Coordinates of C-alpha atoms in Angstrom, one line a residue:
X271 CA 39.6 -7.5 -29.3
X272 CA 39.6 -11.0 -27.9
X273 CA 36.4 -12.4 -26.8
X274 CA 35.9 -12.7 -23.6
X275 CA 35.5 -16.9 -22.3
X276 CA 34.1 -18.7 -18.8
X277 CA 36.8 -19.9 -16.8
X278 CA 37.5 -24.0 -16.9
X279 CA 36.0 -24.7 -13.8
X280 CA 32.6 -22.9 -14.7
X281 CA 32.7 -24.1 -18.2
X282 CA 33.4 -27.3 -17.0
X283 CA 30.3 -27.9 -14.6
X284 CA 28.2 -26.1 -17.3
X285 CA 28.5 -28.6 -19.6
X286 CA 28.5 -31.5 -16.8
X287 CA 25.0 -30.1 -16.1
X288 CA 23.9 -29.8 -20.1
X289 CA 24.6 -33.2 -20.8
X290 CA 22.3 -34.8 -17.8
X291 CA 19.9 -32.3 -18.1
X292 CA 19.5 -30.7 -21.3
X293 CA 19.6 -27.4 -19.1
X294 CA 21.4 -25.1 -21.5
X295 CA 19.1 -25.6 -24.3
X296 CA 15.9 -25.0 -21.7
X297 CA 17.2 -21.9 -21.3
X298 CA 18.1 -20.8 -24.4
X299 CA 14.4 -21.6 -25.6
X300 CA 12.6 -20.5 -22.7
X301 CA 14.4 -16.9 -22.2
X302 CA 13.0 -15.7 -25.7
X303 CA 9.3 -16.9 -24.8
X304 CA 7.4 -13.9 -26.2
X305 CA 4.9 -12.1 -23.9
X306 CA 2.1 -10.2 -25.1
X307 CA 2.1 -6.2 -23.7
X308 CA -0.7 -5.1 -22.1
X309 CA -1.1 -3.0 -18.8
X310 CA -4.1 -5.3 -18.1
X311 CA -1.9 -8.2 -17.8
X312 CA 0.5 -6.9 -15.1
X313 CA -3.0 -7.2 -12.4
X314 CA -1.9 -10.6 -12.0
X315 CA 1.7 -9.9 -11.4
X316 CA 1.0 -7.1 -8.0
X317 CA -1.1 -10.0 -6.7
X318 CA 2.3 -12.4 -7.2
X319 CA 4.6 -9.5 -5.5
X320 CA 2.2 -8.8 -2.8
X321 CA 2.1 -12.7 -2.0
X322 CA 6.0 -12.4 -1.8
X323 CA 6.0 -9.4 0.7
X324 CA 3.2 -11.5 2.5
X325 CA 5.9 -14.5 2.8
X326 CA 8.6 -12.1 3.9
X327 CA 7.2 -9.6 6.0
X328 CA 4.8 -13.0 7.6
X329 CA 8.4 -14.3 8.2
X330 CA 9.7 -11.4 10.4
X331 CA 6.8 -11.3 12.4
X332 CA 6.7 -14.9 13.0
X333 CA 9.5 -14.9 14.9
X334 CA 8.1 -12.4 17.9
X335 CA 4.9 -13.2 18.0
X336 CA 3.0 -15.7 21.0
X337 CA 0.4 -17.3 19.6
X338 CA -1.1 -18.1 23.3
X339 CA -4.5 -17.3 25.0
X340 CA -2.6 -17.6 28.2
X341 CA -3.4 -14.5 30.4
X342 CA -0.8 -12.0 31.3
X343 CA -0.6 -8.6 32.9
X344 CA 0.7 -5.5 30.2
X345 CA 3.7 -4.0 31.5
X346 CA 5.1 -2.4 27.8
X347 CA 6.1 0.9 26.2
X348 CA 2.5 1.3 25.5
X349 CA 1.5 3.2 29.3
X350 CA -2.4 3.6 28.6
X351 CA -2.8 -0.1 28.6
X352 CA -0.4 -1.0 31.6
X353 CA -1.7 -3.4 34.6
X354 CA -4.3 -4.5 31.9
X355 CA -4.9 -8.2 31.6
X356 CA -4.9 -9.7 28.3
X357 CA -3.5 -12.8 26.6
X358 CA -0.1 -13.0 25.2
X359 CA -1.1 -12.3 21.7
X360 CA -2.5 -9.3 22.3
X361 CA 0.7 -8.4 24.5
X362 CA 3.5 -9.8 22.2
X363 CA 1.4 -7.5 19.0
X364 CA 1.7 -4.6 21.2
X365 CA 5.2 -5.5 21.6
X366 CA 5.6 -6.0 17.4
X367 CA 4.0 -2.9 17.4
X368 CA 6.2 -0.6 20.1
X369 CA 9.0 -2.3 21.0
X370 CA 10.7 -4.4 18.2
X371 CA 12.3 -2.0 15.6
X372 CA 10.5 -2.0 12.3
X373 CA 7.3 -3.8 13.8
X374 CA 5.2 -1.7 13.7
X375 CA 6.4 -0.9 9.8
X376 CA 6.6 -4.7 9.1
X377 CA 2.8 -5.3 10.6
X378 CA 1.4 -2.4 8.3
X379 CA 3.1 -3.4 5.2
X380 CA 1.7 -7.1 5.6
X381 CA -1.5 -5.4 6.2
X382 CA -1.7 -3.5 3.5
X383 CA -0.2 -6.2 1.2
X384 CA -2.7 -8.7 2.0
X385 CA -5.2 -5.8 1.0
X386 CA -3.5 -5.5 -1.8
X387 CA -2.8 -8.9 -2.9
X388 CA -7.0 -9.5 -2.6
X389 CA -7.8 -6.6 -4.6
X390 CA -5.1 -7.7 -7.4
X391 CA -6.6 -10.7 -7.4
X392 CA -10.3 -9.8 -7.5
X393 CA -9.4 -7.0 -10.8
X394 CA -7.4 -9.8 -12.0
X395 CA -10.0 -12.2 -12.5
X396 CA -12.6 -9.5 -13.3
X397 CA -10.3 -8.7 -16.3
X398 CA -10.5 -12.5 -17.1
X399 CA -13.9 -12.4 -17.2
X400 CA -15.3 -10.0 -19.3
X401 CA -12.4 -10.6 -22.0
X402 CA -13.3 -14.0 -22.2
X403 CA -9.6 -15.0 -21.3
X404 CA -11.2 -18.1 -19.4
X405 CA -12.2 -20.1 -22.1
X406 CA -11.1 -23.5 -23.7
X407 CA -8.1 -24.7 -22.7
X408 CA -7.6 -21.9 -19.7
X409 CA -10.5 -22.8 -17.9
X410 CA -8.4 -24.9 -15.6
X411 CA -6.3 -21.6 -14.3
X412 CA -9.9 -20.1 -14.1
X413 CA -10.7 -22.6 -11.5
X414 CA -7.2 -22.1 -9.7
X415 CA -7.8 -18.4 -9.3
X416 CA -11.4 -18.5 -7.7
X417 CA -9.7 -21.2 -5.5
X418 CA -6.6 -18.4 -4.5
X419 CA -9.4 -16.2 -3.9
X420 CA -11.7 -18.1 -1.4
X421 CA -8.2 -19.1 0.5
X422 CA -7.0 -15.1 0.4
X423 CA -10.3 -14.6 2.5
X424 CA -9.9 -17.2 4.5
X425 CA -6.2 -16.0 5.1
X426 CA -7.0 -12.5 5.3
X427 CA -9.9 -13.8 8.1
X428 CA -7.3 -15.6 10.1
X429 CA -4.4 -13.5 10.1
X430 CA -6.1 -10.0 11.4
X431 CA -8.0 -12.6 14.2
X432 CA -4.6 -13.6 16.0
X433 CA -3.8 -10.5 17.7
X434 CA -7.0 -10.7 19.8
X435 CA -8.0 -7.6 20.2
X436 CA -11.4 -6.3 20.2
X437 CA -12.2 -5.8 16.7
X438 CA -10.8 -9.5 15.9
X439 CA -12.6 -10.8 18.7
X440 CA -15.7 -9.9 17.4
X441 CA -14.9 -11.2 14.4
X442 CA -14.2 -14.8 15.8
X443 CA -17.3 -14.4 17.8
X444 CA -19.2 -13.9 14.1
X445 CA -17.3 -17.2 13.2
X446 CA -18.5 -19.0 16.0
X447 CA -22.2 -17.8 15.3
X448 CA -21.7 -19.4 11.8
X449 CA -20.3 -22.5 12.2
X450 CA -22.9 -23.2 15.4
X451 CA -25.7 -22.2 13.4
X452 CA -24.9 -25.4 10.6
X453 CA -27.5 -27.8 11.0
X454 CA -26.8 -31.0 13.1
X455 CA -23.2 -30.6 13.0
X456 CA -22.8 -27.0 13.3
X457 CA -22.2 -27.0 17.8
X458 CA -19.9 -30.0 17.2
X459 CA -17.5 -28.5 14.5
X460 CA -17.8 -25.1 17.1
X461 CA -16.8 -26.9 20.0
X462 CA -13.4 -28.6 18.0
X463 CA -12.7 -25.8 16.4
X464 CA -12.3 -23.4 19.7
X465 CA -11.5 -26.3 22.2
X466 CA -14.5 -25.5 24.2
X467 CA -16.6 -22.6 25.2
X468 CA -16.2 -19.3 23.2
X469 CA -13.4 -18.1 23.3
X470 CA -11.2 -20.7 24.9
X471 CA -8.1 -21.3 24.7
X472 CA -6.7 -23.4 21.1
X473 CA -8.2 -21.0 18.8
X474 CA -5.6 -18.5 18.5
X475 CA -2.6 -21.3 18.4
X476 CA -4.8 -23.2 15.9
X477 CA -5.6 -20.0 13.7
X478 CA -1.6 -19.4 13.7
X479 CA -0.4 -22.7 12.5
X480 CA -3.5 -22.6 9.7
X481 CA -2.3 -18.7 9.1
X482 CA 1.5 -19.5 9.0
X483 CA 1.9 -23.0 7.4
X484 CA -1.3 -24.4 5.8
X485 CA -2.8 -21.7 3.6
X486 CA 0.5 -20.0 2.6
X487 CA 1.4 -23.5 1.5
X488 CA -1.8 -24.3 -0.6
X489 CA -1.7 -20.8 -1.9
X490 CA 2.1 -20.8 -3.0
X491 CA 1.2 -24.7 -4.5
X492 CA -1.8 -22.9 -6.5
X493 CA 0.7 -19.9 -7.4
X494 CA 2.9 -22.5 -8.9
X495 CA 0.3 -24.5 -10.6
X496 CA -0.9 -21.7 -12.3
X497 CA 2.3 -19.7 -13.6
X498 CA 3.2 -23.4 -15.1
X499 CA -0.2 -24.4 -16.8
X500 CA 0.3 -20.3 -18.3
X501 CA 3.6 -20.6 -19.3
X502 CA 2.9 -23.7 -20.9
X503 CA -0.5 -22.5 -22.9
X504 CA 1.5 -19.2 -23.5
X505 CA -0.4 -15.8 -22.4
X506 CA -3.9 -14.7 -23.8
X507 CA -3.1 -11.1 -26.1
X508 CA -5.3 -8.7 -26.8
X509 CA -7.1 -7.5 -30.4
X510 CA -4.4 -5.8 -32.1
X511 CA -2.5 -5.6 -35.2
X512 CA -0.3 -9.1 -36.1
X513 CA -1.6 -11.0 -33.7
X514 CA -4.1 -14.1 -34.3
X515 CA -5.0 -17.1 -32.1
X516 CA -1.8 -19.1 -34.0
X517 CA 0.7 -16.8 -33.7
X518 CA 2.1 -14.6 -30.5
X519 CA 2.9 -11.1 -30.9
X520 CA 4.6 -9.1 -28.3
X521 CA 7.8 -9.1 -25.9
X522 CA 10.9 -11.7 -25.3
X523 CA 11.1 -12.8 -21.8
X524 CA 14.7 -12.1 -21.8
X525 CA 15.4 -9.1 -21.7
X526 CA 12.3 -6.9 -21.9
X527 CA 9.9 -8.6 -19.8
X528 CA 12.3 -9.6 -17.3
X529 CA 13.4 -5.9 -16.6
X530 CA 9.6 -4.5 -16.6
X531 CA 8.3 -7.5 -14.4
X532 CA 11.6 -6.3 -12.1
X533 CA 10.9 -2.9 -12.2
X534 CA 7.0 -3.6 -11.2
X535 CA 7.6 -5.7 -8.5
X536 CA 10.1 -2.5 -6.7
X537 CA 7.1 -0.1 -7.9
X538 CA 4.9 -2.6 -5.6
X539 CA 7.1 -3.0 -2.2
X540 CA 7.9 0.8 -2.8
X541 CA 3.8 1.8 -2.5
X542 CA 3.5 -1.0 0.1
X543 CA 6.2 0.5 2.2
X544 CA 5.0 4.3 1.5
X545 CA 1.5 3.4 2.4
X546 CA 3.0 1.3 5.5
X547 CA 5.0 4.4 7.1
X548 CA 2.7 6.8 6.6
X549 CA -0.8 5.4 6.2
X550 CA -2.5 3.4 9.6
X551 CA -3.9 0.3 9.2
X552 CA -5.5 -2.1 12.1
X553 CA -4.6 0.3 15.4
X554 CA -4.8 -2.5 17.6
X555 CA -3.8 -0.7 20.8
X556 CA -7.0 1.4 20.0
X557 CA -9.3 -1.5 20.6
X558 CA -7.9 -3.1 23.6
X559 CA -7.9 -6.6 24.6
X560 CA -10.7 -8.5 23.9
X561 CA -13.8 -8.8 26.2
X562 CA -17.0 -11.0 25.5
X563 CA -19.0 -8.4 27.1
X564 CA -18.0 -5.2 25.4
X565 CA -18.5 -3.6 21.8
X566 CA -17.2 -1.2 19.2
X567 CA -19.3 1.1 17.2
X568 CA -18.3 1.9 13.8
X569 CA -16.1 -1.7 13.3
X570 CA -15.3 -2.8 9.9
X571 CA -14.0 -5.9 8.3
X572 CA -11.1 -5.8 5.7
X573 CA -13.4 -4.9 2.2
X574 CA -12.8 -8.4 1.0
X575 CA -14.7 -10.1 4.1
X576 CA -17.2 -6.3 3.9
X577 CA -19.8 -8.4 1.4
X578 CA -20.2 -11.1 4.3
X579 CA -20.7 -8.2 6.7
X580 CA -23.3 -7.0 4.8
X581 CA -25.3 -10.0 4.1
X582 CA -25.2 -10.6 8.1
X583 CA -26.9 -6.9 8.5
X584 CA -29.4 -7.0 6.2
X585 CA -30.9 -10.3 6.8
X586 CA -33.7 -10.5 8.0
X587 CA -34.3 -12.5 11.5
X588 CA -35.5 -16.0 10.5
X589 CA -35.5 -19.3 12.5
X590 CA -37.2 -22.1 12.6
X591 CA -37.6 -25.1 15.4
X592 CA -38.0 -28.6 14.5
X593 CA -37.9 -31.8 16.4
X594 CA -35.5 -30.3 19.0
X595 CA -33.5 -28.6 16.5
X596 CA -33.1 -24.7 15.8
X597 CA -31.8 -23.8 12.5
X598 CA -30.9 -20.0 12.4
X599 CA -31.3 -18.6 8.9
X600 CA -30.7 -15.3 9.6
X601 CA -26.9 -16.6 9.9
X602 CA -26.5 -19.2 8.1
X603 CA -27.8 -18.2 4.7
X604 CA -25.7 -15.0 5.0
X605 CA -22.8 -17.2 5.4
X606 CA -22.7 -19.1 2.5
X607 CA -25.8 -18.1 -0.3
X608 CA -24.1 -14.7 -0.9
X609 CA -20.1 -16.0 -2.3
X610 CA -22.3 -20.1 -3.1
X611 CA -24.1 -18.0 -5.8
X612 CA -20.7 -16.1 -6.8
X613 CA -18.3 -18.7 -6.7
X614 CA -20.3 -21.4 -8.0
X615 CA -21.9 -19.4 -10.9
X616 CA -18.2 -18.1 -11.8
X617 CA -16.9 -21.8 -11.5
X618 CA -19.7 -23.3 -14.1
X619 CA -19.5 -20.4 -16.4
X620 CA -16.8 -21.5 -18.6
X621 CA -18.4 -24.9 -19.3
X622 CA -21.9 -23.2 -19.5
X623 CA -20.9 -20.6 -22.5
X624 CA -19.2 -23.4 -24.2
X625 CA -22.4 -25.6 -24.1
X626 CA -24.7 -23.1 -24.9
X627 CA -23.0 -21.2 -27.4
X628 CA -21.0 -24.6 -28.7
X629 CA -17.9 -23.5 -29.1
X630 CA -15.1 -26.1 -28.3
X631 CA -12.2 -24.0 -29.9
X632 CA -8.8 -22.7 -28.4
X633 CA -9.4 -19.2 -27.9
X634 CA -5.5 -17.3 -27.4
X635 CA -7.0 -13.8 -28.5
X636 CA -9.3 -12.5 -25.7
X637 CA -12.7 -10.7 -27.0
X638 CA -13.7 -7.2 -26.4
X639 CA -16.3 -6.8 -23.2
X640 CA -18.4 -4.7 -25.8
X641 CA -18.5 -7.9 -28.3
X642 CA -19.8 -10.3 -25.6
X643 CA -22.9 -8.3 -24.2
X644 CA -24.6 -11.5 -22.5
X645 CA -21.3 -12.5 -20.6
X646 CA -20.6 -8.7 -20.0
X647 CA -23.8 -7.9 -18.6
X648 CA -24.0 -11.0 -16.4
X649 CA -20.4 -10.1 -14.8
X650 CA -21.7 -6.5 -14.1
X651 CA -25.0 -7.9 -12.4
X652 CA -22.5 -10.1 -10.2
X653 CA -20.0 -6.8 -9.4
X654 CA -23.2 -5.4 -8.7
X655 CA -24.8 -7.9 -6.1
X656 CA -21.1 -8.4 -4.5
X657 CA -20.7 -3.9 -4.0
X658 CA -25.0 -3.8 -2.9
X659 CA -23.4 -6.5 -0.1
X660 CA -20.4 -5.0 0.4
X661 CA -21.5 -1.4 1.4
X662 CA -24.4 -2.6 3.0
X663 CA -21.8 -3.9 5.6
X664 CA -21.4 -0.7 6.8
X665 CA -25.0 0.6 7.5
X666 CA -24.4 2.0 10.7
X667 CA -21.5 3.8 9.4
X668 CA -23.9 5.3 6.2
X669 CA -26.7 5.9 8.8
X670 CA -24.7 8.2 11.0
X671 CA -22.6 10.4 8.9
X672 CA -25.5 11.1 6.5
X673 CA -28.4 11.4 9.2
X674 CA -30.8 8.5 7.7
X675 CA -32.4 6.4 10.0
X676 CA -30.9 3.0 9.8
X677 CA -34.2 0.7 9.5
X678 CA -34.4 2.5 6.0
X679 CA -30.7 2.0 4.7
X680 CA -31.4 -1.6 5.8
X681 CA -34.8 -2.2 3.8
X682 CA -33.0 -0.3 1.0
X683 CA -30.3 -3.0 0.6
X684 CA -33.0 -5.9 0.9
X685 CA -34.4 -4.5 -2.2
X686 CA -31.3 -3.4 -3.6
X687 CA -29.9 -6.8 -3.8
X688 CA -32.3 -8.1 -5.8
X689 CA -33.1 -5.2 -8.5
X690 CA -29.5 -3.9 -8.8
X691 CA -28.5 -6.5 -10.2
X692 CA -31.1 -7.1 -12.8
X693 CA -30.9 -3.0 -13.2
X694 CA -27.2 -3.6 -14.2
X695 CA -27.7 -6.5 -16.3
X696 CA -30.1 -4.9 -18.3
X697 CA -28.2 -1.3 -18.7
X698 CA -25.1 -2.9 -19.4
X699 CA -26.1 -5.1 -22.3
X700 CA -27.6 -2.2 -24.1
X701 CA -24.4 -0.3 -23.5
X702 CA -22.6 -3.4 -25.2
X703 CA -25.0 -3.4 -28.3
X704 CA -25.2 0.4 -28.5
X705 CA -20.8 0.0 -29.0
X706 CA -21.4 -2.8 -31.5
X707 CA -23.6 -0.6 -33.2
X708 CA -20.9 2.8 -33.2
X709 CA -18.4 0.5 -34.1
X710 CA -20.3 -1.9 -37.0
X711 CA -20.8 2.4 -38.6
X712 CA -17.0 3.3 -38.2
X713 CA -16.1 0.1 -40.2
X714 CA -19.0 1.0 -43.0
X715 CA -19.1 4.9 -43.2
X716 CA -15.5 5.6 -41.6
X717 CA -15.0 8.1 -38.7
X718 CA -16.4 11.5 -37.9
X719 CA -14.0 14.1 -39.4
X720 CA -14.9 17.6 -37.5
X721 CA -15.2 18.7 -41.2
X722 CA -18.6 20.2 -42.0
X723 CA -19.2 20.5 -45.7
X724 CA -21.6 22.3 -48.3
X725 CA -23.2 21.0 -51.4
X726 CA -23.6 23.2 -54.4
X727 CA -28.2 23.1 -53.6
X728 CA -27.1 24.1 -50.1
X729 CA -27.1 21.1 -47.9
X730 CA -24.5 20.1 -45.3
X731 CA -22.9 17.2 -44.3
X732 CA -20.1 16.0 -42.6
X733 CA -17.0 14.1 -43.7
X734 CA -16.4 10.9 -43.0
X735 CA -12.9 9.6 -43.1
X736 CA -11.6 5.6 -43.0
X737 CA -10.5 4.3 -39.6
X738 CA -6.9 4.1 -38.7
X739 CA -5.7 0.5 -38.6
X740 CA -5.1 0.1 -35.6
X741 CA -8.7 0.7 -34.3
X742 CA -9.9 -1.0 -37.8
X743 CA -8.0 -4.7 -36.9
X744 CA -9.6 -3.9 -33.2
X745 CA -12.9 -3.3 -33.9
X746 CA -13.0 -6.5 -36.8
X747 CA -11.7 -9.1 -34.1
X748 CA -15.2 -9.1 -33.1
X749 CA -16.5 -12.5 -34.7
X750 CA -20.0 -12.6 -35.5
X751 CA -22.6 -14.6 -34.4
X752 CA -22.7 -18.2 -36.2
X753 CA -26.2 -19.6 -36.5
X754 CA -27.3 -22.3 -34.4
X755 CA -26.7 -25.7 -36.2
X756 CA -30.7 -27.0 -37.2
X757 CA -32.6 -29.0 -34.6
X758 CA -33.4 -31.2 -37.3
X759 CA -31.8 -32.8 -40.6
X760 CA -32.7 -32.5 -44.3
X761 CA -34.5 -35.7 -43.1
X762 CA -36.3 -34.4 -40.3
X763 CA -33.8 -36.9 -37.8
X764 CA -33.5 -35.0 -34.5
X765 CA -29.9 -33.8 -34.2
X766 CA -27.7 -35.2 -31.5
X767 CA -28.4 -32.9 -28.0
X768 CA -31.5 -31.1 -29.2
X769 CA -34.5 -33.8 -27.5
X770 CA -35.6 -33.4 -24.0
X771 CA -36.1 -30.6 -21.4
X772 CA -32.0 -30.3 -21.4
X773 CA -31.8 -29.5 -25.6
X774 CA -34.8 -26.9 -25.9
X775 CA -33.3 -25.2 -22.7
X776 CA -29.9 -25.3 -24.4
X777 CA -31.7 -23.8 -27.7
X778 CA -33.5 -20.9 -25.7
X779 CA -30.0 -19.8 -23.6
X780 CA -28.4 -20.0 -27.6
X781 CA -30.9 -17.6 -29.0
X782 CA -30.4 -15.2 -25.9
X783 CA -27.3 -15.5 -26.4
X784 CA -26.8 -14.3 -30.0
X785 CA -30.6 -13.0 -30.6
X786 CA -29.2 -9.1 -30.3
X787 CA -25.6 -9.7 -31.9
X788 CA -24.3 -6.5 -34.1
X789 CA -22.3 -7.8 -37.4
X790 CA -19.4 -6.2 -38.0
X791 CA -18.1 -6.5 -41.3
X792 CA -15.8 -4.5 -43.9
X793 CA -16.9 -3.6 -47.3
X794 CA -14.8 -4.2 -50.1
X795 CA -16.0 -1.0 -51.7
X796 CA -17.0 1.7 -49.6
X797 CA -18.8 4.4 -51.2
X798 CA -17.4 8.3 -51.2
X799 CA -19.0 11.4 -49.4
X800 CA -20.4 14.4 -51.2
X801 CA -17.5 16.6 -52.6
X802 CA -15.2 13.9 -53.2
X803 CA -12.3 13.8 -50.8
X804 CA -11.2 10.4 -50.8
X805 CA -13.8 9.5 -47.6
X806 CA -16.3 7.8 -46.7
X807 CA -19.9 8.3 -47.2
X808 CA -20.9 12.0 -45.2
X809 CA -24.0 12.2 -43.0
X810 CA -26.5 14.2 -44.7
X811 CA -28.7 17.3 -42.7
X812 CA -31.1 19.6 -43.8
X813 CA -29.9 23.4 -45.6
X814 CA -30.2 26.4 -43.4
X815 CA -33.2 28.3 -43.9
X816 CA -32.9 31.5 -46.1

């Protein structure tokens, strides 16, 4: 059989292209990159295939709707709201919504997608965390994903504010309470930012261009910035037999992960587009236009802007007056302590674990949550204060269908928020050590067989049988805790970092860090159960009474 060969032309310009840009052999040694397999990993990829539904779906409804507060009178397929007076975004969404074919479709798939992409994005990073996949040298894409995050809320806040309607109007009206209420500044940076009095008449066109152009753009920049720096470093893999932190185990790009990551990314629009024909999202019709002087009871924020919500309700109503001046706590400290304390602390807490614990190695194997019960427990105190915040957004909601009275949900999440998280931090950490601890007795007495067994004076035990490898290389990736390097020489000099307030602090965080650590460590010889049996040691209980 003759082989099959490119035509001249193709073959020509091929090789025209190889020898100015070395293309060909790019290729070749990029298209076997390996890829570690792990369904954790593919978080990541449904928040990169909802931010390309975003683009496209963003891009068809560009093109109908008026991004105008200029007043017009509703004359549409939509009859209840006909003779109404509202601005042209609210009428050219009810037009989207009714009249264009596959608007309304188009609207709730970008809905939904944004949802999506945020909540991809959040598990994404939470799986980051608490495997540790953040450390040295990835701590850079760490940063680029809380940054994709903070602009995915800002998106989210500015895309579902266009249409005008009631529910986004009180939502702008929030945003105009928080950026009035900044000290000094705060009525200045209002009155730029609206082009006058609430609500006038640049905010919607301003929101649009930031919605349409400036956010996608740093968002798509970051996207890029952060596939780049992880092809380069390669992927983090998890515990598992043949892989180490020199050598990659898993996948070719070409052709396995190519097909999966196709294959996902149809699973993705196909849910999107399911949950877009059949599920409602953002019934804007149902709200009406927007009027300063009316209200809706029961009206939510999208769950990734809920823990702001929240923070707004349960605050308590503090002000103060000085030299002509009127700072408003009770809005200002829920708009930026709440995500300052989440943001920041997850920002710093790569270069904080590596300076107290001192490790300045390349980590490419990412650590069970279990073996890491400080970092763990501090991620699950943070989940903790962000849900507290997050449902306490809806206290009028909680107080209603359950028949509490409202004053009491309210104090409830004022307290909440300070001892849930501490509660969590302290259960989860002894949930970490009490795994260590099952795990450090698998590895030296072997696994619980089911088989109970009967010495010859009458006692029982049960048989204990090795692990199988596969849980065995798992559960001995943990490393154990080194010790903490001396504050002092063999001649009593002072090691570098150890003097002032900044080394004994650095000292105490070390020894709460590793003060609880289980060791897990394999015997060379393990010792044989009662009876025999090739297994390990049994567990021994008292005979039955005769």
């Amino acid at each position: 059989m003759s082989q099959t060969t490119a035509p001249q032309s193709v073959d020509a310009s091929l090789n025209w292209l190889d020898d100015r840009l070395g293309s060909t052999t790019f290729m070749k040694r990029n298209l076997k990159k390996v890829f570690p397999d792990h369904w954790s990993f593919m978080l990541g990829e449904i928040a990169l295939y909802s931010f390309i539904i975003l683009l496209l779906t963003g891009t068809f409804l560009t093109l109908w709707f008026q991004p105008s507060m200029q007043e017009v009178v509703y004359n549409g397929s939509y009859t209840k709201l006909n003779g109404v007076k509202m601005s042209q975004a609210y009428a050219s969404t009810l037009e989207i919504s009714f009249d264009v074919r596959g608007g309304l479709l188009m609207r709730q798939i970008h809905h939904w997608a944004a949802v999506l992409f945020m909540a991809s994005i959040l598990a994404h990073m939470l799986r980051v965390f608490f495997t540790g996949a953040y450390r040295k040298p990835r701590e850079l894409n760490w940063l680029i994903g809380i940054g994709m995050f903070t602009l995915g809320m800002l998106e989210g806040l500015f895309g579902y504010s266009l249409p005008d309607d009631l529910l986004s109007g009180t939502g702008l009206r929030i945003t105009q309470g928080v950026t009035e209420s900044i000290p000094l500044v705060g009525t200045y940076l209002y009155m730029f930012l609206f082009g006058g009095e609430f609500p006038g008449q640049d905010i919607v066109p301003r929101l649009f261009t930031i919605h349409v152009l400036l956010i996608p753009g740093l968002i798509l920049g970051m996207v890029t910035a952060h596939m780049m720096i992880m092809w380069h470093q390669k992927h983090t893999a998890m515990p598992v037999k043949n892989q180490t932190e020199q050598q990659v185990y898993g996948y070719p790009f070409y052709p396995v992960f190519m097909a999966k990551t196709g294959a996902y990314f149809l699973f993705t629009f196909g849910v999107l587009a399911l949950m877009g024909a059949f599920v409602q999202i953002n019934p804007i019709w149902l709200f009406g236009p927007y009027d300063p002087g009316a209200i809706s009871a029961g009206s939510q924020p999208d769950w990734y802007m809920g823990v702001l919500e929240g923070a707004l309700r349960i605050m308590p109503n503090w002000e103060i007056s000085a030299w002509g001046h009127t700072v408003s706590f009770n809005v200002l400290i829920p708009a930026t302590v709440p995500l300052g304390i989440i943001f920041t602390g997850a920002a710093v807490w790569p270069f904080v674990e590596a300076w107290v614990t001192g490790d300045k190695r390349h980590h490419n194997v990412n650590t069970r949550p279990r073996n890491a019960p400080v970092r763990t427990a501090t991620g699950m105190a943070a989940v903790t204060f962000y849900g507290m915040l997050w449902i306490a957004g809806a206290n009028d909601v909680l107080a209603d269908k359950f028949h509490l009275s409202m004053f009491g949900i309210t104090w409830f999440f004022r307290v909440g928020i300070f001892i849930g998280p501490y509660l969590a931090f302290v259960i989860t950490k002894r949930i970490c050590l009490g795994l260590q601890r099952k795990d450090a007795n698998i590895i030296g007495h072997g696994e619980e067989s089911g088989i109970i067994m009967m010495s010859p004076d009458g006692r029982y035990s049960e048989r204990h049988e090795p692990a199988r490898e596969e849980k065995r290389v798992t559960i001995l990736s943990k490393e154990n805790t080194r010790p903490e390097a001396p504050a002092k020489d063999a001649r009593g000099i002072p090691a570098p970092g150890s003097k002032g307030p900044l080394g004994h602090l650095r000292s105490r965080l070390n020894r709460a860090w590793t003060f609880d650590d289980i060791p897990v460590e394999e015997h060379e010889h393990g010792e044989h159960g009662e009876g025999g049996h090739g297994g390990v040691e049994g567990r021994e209980s008292r005979p039955l009474s005769r």
